[in-house]
Coordinates of C-alpha atoms and ligand atoms in Angstrom, one line a residue:
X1 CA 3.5 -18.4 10.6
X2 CA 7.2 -18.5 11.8
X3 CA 8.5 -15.6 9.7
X4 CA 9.5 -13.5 12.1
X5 CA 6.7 -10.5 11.6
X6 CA 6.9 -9.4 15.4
X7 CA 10.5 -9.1 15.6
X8 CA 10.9 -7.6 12.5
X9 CA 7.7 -5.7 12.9
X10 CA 9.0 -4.1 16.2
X11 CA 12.0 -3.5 15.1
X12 CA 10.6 -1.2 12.3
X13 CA 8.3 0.5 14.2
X14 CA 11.0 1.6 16.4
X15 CA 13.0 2.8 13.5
X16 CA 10.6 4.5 11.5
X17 CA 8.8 5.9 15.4
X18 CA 5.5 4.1 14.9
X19 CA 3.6 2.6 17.1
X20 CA 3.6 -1.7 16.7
X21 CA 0.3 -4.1 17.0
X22 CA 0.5 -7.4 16.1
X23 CA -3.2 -8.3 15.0
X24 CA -2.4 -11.7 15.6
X25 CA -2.0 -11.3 19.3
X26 CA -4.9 -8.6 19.9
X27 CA -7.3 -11.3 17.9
X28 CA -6.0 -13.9 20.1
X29 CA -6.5 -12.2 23.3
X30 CA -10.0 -10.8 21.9
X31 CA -11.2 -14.3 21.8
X32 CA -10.6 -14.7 25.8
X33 CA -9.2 -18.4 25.6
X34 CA -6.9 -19.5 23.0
X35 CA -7.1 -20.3 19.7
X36 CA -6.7 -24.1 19.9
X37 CA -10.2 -24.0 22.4
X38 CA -11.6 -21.4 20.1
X39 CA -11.1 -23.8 17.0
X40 CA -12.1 -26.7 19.2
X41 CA -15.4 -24.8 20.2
X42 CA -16.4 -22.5 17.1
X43 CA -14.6 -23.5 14.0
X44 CA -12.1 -22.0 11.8
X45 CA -14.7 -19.9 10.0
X46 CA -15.8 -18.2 12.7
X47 CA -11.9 -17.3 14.1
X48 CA -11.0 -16.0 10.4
X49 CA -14.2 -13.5 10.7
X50 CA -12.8 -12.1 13.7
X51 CA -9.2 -12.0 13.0
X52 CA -10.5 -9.9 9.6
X53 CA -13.1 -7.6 11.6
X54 CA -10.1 -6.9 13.6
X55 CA -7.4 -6.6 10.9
X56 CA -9.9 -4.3 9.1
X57 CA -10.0 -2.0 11.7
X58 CA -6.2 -2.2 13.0
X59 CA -5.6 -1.2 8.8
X60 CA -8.5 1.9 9.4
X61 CA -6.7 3.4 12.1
X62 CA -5.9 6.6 11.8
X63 CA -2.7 6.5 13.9
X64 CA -0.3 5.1 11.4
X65 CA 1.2 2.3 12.6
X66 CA 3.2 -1.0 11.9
X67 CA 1.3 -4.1 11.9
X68 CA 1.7 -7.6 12.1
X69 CA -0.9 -9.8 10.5
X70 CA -2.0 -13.3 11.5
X71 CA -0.6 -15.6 8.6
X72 CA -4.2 -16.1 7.7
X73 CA -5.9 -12.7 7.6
X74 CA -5.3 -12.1 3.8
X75 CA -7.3 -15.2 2.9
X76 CA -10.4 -12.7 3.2
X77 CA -11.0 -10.2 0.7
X78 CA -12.5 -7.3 2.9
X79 CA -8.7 -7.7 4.7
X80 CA -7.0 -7.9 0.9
X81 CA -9.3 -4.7 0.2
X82 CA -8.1 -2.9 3.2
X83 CA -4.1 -3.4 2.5
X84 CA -4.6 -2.3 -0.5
X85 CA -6.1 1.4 0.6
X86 CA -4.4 1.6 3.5
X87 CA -1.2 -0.1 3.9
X88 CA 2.4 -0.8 2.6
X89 CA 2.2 -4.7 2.4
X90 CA 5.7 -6.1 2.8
X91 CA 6.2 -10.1 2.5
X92 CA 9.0 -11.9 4.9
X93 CA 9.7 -14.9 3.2
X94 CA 10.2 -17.7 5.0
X95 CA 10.8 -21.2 3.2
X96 CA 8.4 -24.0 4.4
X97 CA 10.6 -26.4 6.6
X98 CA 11.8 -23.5 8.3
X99 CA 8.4 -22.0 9.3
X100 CA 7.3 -25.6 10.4
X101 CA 10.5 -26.0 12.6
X102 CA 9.5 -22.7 14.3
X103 CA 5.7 -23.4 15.4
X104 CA 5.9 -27.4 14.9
X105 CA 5.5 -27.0 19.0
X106 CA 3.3 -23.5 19.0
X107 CA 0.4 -25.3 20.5
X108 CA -1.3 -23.3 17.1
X109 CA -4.0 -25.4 15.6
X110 CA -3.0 -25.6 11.9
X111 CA 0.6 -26.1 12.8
X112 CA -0.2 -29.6 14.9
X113 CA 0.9 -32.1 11.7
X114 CA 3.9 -31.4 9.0
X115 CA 1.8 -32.8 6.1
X116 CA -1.1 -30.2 7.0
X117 CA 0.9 -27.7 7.6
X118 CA 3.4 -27.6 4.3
X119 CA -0.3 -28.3 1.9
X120 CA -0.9 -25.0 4.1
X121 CA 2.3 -22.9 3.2
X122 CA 1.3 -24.3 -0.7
X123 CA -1.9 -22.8 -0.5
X124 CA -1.3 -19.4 0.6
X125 CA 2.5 -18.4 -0.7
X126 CA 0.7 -17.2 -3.8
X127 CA -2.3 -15.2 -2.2
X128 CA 0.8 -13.3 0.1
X129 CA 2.8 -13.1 -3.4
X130 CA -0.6 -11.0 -4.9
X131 CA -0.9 -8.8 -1.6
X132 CA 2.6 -8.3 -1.0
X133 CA 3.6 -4.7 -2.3
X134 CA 7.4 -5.4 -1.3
X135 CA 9.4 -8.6 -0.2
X136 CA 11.6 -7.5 2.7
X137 CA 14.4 -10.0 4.4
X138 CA 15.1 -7.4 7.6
X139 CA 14.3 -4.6 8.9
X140 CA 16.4 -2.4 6.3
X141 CA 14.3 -3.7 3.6
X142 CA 11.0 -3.1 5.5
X143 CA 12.0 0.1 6.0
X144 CA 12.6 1.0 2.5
X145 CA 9.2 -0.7 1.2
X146 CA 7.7 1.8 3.7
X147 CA 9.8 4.6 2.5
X148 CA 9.1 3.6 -1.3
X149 CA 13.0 3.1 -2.5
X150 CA 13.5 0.2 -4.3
X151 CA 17.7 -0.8 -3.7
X152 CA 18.3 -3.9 -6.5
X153 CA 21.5 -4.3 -8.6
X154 CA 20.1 -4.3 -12.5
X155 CA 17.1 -2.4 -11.2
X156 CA 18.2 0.1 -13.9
X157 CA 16.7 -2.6 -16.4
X158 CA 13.4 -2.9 -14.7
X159 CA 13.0 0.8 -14.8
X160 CA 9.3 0.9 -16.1
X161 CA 7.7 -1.3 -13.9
X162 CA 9.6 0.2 -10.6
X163 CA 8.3 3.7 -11.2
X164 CA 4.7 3.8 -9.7
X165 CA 1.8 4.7 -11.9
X166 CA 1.9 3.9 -16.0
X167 CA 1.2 7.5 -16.8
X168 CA 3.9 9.3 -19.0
X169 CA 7.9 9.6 -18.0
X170 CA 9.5 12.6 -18.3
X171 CA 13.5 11.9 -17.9
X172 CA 15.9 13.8 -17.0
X173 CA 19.5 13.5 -16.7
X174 CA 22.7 14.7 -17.0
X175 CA 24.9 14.8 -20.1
X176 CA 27.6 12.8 -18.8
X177 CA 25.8 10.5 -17.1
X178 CA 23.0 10.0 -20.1
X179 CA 26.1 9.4 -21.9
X180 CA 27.1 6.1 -19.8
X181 CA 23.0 5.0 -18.7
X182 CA 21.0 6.9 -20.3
X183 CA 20.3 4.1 -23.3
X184 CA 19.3 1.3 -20.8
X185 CA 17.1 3.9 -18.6
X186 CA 15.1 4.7 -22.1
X187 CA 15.0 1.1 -22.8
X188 CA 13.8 -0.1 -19.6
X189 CA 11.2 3.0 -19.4
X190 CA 9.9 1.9 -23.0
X191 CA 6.9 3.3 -24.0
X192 CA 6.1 5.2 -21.2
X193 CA 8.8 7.6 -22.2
X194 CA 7.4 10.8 -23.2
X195 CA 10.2 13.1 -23.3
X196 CA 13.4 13.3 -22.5
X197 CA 15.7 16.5 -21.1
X198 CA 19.0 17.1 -19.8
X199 CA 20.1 19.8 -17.5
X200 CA 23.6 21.3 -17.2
X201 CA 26.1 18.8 -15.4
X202 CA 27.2 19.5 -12.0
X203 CA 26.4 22.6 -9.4
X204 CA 24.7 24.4 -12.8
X205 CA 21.7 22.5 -13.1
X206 CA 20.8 23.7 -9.3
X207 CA 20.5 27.3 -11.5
X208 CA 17.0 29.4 -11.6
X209 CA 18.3 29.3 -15.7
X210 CA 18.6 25.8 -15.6
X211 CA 15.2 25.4 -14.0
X212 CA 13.5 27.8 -15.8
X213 CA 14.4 26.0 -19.2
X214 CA 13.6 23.0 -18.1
X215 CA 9.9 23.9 -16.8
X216 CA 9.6 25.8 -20.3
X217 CA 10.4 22.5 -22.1
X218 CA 8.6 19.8 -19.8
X219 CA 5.4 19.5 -21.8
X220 CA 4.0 16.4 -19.3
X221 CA 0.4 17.0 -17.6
X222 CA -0.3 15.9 -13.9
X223 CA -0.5 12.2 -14.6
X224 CA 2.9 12.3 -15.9
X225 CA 6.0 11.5 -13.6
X226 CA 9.6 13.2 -14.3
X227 CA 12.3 10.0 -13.6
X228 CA 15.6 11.6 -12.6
X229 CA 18.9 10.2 -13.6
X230 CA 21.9 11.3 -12.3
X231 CA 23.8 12.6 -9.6
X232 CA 22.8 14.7 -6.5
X233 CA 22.6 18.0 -8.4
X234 CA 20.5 16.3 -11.0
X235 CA 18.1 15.2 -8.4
X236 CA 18.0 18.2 -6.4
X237 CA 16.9 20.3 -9.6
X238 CA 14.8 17.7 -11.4
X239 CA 13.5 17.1 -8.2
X240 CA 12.3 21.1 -7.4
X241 CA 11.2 21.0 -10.8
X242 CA 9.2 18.2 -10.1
X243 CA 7.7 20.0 -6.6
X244 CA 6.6 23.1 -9.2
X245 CA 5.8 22.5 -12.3
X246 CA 1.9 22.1 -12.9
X247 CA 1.7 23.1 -8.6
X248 CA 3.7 19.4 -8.2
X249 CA 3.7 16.3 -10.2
X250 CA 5.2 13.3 -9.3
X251 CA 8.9 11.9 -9.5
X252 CA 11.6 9.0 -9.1
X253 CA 14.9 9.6 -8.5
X254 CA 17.2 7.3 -10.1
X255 CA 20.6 8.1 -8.6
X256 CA 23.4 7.0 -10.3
X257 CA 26.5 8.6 -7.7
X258 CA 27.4 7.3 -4.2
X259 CA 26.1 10.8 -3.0
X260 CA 22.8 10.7 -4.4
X261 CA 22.2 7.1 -3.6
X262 CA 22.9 7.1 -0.1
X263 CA 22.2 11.1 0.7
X264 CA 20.9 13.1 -1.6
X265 CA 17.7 11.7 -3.2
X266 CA 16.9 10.2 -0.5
X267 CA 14.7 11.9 2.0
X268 CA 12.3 13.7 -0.4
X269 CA 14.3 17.5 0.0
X270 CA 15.1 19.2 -3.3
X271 CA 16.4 22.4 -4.2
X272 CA 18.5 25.0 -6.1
X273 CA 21.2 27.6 -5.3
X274 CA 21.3 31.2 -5.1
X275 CA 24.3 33.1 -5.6
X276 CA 24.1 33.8 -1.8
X277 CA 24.1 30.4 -1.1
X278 CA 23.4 26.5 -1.6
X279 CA 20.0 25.3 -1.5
X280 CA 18.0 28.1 -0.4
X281 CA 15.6 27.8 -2.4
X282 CA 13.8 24.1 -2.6
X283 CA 10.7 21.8 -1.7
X284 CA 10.0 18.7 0.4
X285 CA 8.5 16.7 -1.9
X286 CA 8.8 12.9 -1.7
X287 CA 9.3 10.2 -4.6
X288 CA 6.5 8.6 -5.5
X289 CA 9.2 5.8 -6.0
X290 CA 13.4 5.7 -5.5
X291 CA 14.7 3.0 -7.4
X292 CA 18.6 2.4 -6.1
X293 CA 20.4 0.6 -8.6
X294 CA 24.5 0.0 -6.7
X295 CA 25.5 -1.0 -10.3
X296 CA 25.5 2.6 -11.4
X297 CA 28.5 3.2 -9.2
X298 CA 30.9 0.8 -11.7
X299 CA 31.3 3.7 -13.6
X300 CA 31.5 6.3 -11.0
X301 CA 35.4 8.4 -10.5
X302 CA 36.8 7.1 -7.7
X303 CA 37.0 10.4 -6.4
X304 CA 33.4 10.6 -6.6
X305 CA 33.1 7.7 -4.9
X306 CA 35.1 8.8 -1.9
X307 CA 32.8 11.9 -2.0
X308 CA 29.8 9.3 -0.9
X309 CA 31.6 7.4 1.4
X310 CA 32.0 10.4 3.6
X311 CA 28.4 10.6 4.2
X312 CA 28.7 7.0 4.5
X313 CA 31.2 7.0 7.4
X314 CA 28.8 9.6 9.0
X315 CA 25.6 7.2 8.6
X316 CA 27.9 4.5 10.1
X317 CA 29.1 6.8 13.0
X318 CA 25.5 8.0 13.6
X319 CA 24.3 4.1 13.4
X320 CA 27.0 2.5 15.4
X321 CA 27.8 0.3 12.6
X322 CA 31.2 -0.7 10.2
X323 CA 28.8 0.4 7.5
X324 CA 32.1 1.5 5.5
X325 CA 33.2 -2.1 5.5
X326 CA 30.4 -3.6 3.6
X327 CA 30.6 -4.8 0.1
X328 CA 29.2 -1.6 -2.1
X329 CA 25.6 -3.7 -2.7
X330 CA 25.1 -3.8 1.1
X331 CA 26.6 -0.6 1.8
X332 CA 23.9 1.0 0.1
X333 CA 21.0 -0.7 0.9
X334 CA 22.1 -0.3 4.9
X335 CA 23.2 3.6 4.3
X336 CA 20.0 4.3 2.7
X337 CA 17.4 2.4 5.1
X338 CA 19.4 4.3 7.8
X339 CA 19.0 7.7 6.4
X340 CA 15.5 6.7 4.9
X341 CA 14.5 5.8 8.2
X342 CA 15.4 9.4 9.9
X343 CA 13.4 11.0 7.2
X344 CA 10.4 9.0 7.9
X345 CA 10.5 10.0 11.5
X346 CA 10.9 13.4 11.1
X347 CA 10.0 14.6 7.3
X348 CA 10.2 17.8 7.2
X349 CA 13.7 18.4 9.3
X350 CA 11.7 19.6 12.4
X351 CA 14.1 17.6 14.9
X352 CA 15.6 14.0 15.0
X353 CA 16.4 14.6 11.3
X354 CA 18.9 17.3 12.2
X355 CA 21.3 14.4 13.2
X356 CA 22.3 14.0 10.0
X357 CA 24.1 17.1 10.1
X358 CA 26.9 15.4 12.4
X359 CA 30.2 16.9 11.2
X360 CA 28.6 19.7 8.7
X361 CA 28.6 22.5 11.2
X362 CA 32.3 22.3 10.4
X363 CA 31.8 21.3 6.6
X364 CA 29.9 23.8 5.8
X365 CA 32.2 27.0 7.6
X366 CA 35.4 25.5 5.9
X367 CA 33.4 25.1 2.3
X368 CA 32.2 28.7 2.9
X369 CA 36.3 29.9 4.2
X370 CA 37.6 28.0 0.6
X371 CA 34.4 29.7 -1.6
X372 CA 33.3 26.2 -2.1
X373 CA 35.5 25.6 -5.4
X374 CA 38.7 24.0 -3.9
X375 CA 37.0 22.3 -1.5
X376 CA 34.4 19.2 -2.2
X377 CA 31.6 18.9 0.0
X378 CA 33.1 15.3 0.9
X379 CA 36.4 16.4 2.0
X380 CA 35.0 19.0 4.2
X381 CA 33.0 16.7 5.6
X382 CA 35.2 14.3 6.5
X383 CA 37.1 17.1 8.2
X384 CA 33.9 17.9 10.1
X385 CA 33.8 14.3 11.1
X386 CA 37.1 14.4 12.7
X387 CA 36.4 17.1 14.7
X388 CA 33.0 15.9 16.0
X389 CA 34.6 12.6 17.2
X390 CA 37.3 14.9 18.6
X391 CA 34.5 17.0 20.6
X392 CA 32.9 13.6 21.1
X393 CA 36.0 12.5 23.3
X394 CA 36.1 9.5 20.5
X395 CA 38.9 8.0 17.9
X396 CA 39.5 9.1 14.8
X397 CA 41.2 5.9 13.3
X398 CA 38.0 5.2 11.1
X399 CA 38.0 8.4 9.6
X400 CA 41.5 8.6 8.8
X401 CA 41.6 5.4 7.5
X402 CA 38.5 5.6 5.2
X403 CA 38.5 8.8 4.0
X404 CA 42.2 10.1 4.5
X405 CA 41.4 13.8 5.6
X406 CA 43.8 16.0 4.6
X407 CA 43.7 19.9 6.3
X408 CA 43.1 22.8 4.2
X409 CA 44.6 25.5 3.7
X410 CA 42.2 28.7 4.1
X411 CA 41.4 31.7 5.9
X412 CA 41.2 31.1 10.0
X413 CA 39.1 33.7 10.3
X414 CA 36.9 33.6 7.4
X415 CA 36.2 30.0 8.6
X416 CA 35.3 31.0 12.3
X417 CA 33.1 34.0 11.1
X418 CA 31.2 31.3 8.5
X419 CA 31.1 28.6 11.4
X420 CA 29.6 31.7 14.3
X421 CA 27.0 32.6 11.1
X422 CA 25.8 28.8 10.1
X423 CA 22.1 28.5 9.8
X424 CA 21.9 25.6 12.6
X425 CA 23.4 28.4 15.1
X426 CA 20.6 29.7 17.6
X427 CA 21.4 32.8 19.7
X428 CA 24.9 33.2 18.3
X429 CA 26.4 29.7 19.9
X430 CA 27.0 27.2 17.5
X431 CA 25.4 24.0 18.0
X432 CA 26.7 20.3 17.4
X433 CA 25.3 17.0 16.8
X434 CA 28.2 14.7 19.0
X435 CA 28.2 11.3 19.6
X436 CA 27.6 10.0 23.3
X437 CA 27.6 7.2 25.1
X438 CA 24.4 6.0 24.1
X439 CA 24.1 7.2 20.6
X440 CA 24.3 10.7 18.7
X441 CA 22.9 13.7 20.4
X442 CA 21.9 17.2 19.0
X443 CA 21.8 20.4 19.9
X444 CA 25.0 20.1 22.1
X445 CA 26.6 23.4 23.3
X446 CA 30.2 23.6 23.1
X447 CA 32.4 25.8 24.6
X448 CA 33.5 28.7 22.0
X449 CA 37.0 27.6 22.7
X450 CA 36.9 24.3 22.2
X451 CA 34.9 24.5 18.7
X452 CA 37.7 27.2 17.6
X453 CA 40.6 24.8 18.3
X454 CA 38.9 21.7 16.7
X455 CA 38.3 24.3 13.8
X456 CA 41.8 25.4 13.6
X457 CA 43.0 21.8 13.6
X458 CA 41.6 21.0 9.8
X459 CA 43.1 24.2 8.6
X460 CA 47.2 24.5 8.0
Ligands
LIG501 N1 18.6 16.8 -1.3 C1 19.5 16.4 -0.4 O1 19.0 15.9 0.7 C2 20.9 16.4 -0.6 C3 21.8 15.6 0.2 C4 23.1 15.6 -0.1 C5 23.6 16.3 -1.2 N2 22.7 17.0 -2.0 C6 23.2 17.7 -3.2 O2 23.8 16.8 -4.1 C7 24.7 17.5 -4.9 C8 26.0 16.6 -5.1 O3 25.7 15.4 -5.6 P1 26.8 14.6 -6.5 O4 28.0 14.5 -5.7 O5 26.1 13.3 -6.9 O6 27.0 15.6 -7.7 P2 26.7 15.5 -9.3 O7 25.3 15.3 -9.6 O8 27.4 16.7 -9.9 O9 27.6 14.2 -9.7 C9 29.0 14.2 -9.5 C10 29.7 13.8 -10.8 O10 29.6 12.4 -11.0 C11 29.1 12.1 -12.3 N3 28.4 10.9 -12.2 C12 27.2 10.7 -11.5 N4 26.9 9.4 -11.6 C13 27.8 8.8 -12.4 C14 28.1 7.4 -12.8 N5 27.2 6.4 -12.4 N6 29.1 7.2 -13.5 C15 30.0 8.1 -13.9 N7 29.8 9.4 -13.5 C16 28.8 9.7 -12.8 C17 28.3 13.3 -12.7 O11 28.1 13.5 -14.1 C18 29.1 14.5 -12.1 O12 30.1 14.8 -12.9 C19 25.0 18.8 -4.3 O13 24.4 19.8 -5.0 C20 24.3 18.7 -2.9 O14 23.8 19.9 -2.5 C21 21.4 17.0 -1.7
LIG502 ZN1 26.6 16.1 3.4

């Protein structure tokens, strides 16, 4: 009682597009008079049998949804039974004098007296404790309990609990990055870790040689789970290899770069390259657990670092929020429950999702225009960024300021032919995710004119 469930519930389910019931309410207006009468007229007993049938079959529905419990449902086992097959149970905290403060006037029959009411909150903070599968203070964090990523500074040491399951770990990693973490990540996994292997570092590992060693050496059997540690390109492939091997086993990404964390393992997409191109070959296949550690960026180049924050000025753009301003521990948690959000809307990229692409129409033609090796993925997307704000009729202070774009130097017309031939293009117009009025759009069409100067801009 006084947490907050329906605000933050609501707020969720419009994030993560799921329908909202709060229980409480529908038991409440099931009863036809209100619960103080009910209590007054049938007891306690009988109000806690209701409030369970009904929780019951809100948690049976086959329409996933966000719910709100009453504060008492979880006293009864059939409703503790239920949450555990059917639901993500995330606990809002609330400390005692607050929640009394909040319904000390409610009208609620076990909130009429302080004394009553605090021996109460006693009683059940450890039953919510047991249920709870996550312990959430907003929306972000109820958001990323539904989405399964775990975002803690040290969560690095609490490795083997965080990954679902206690079946075997597989880990895999990168050489420079085992170098710096890969000690504690062995010694937090500790005797769940079956086997450990390392792929190339960087853009190699997302090779079919890379892949096909690694699926030659995994030796794990379906109850296993590979843990991958590392940057982006270490998820990407560990992840695909994950996706394959044995038909699909499970995985957790543990990403240790600003990219990975905020972009690239989250969202469940994994993939290699081809020599044609990036990532066109790859699998959706979500974590059965992401487990964010920000600590892992101390050691992180600052270049690498600046690669991240690009896509952290776009979440911020697409959000409508300083996100770029925030210390690095809140940074992350906020990118990620942005992006992880998105994804849970739309898993498998068949619309909203394609918003994340704001800027990248752009990225991608210059990276293909400088043959991707003189030009990071962040620096061409921070270009793209400037030029959507441009089309956007919006300042570009931000992006200046944050990520200091600099213009490239490479072929015009390579760039235009790459931009005219990017996979988002439909019927030979390019499309472009802008930012409106009220929030980002997609699938704008802009006139060919326009996108060619904006393109010619970020090139000198
Ligand atoms: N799956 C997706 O949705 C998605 C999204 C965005 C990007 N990506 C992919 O991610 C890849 C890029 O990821 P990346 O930038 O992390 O590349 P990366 O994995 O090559 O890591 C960058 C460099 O940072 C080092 N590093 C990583 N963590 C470190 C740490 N904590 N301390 C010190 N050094 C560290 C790595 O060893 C590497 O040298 C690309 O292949 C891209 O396609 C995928
Ligand atoms: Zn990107």
């Amino acid at each position: 009682m006084g947490a907050g469930k329906s605000t933050v519930g609501e707020e969720v389910a419009r994030r993560i597009g799921r329908p909202f019931r709060d229980v409480d309410r529908e038991v409440e207006l099931s009863l036809q008079t209100s619960i103080a009468s009910f209590f007054a007229a049938e007891g306690e007993e009988a109000f806690r049998v209701r409030e369970a049938a009904r929780t019951v079959e809100a948690l049976r529905s086959a329409t996933p949804c966000v719910l709100a419990l009453g504060g008492g449902a979880v006293t009864r086992e059939p409703v503790r039974t239920a949450l555990r097959e059917h639901a993500v149970t995330v606990l809002l905290p609330v400390d005692a004098e607050t929640a009394w403060q909040r319904v000390r006037d409610s009208g609620r029959p076990l909130a009429r007296e302080r004394a009553a009411f605090l021996a109460l909150y006693d009683q059940r903070t450890p039953i919510y404790a047991e249920v709870a599968d996550a312990v959430a203070r907003d929306a972000d964090d109820a958001v990323l309990a539904a989405a399964g990523i775990h975002v803690e500074r040290g969560a690095l040491a609490r490795l083997g609990e965080l990954v679902a399951g206690d079946g075997p770990v597989a880990l895999v990693s990168d050489p420079h990055v085992a170098g710096i973490h890969g000690m504690d990540a062995q010694l937090s996994l500790g005797p769940r870790l079956a086997e450990m292997h390392e792929l190339p570092p960087g853009e190699e590992a997302k090779t079919l040689a890379a892949l096909d060693r690694l699926w030659q050496e995994l030796r794990l059997d379906r109850q296993g789970t590979i843990v991958a540690l590392g940057g982006g390109c270490t998820t990407d492939a560990a992840g695909f290899a994950a996706a394959t091997y044995l038909r699909g086993v499970a995985w957790a990404p543990v990403p240790t770069s600003l990219v990975a964390q905020v972009d690239a393992a989250i969202g469940g997409k994994t993939a290699i390259d081809l020599p044609q191109g990036k990532n066109l070959v790859g699998a959706f296949h979500w974590p059965v657990r992401t487990v964010v550690d920000p600590a892992l960026l101390g050691t992180l180049p600052a270049e690498q670092r600046l690669e991240g924050m690009a896509e952290v000025v776009k979440a911020g753009l697409l959000a409508d929020e300083p996100l770029w301003e925030l210390p690095d521990d809140e940074l992350v948690r906020r990118a990620v429950a942005f992006k992880a959000a998105i994804c849970l809307r739309d898993p498998y990229e068949r619309g909203e999702r394609t918003l994340l692409n704001l800027g990248h129409t752009f990225a991608h033609a210059l990276e293909a225009a400088a043959g991707y090796e003189s030009l990071t993925h962040g620096r061409a997307v921070a270009l793209g960024l400037l030029a959507a704000l441009r089309l956007s009729g919006r300042d570009t202070t931000v992006v200046e300021e944050v990520l200091s774009p600099e213009p490239v130097r490479v072929d015009r017309e390579r760039a235009w032919q790459a931009m005219t031939r990017d996979k988002k293009a439909r019927g030979g117009e390019p499309r472009f995710v802008l930012l409106g009025t009220d929030g980002p759009v997609k699938d704008v069409a802009v006139p060919e004119a326009d996108v060619r100067r904006e393109l010619d801009r970020l090139i000198r």
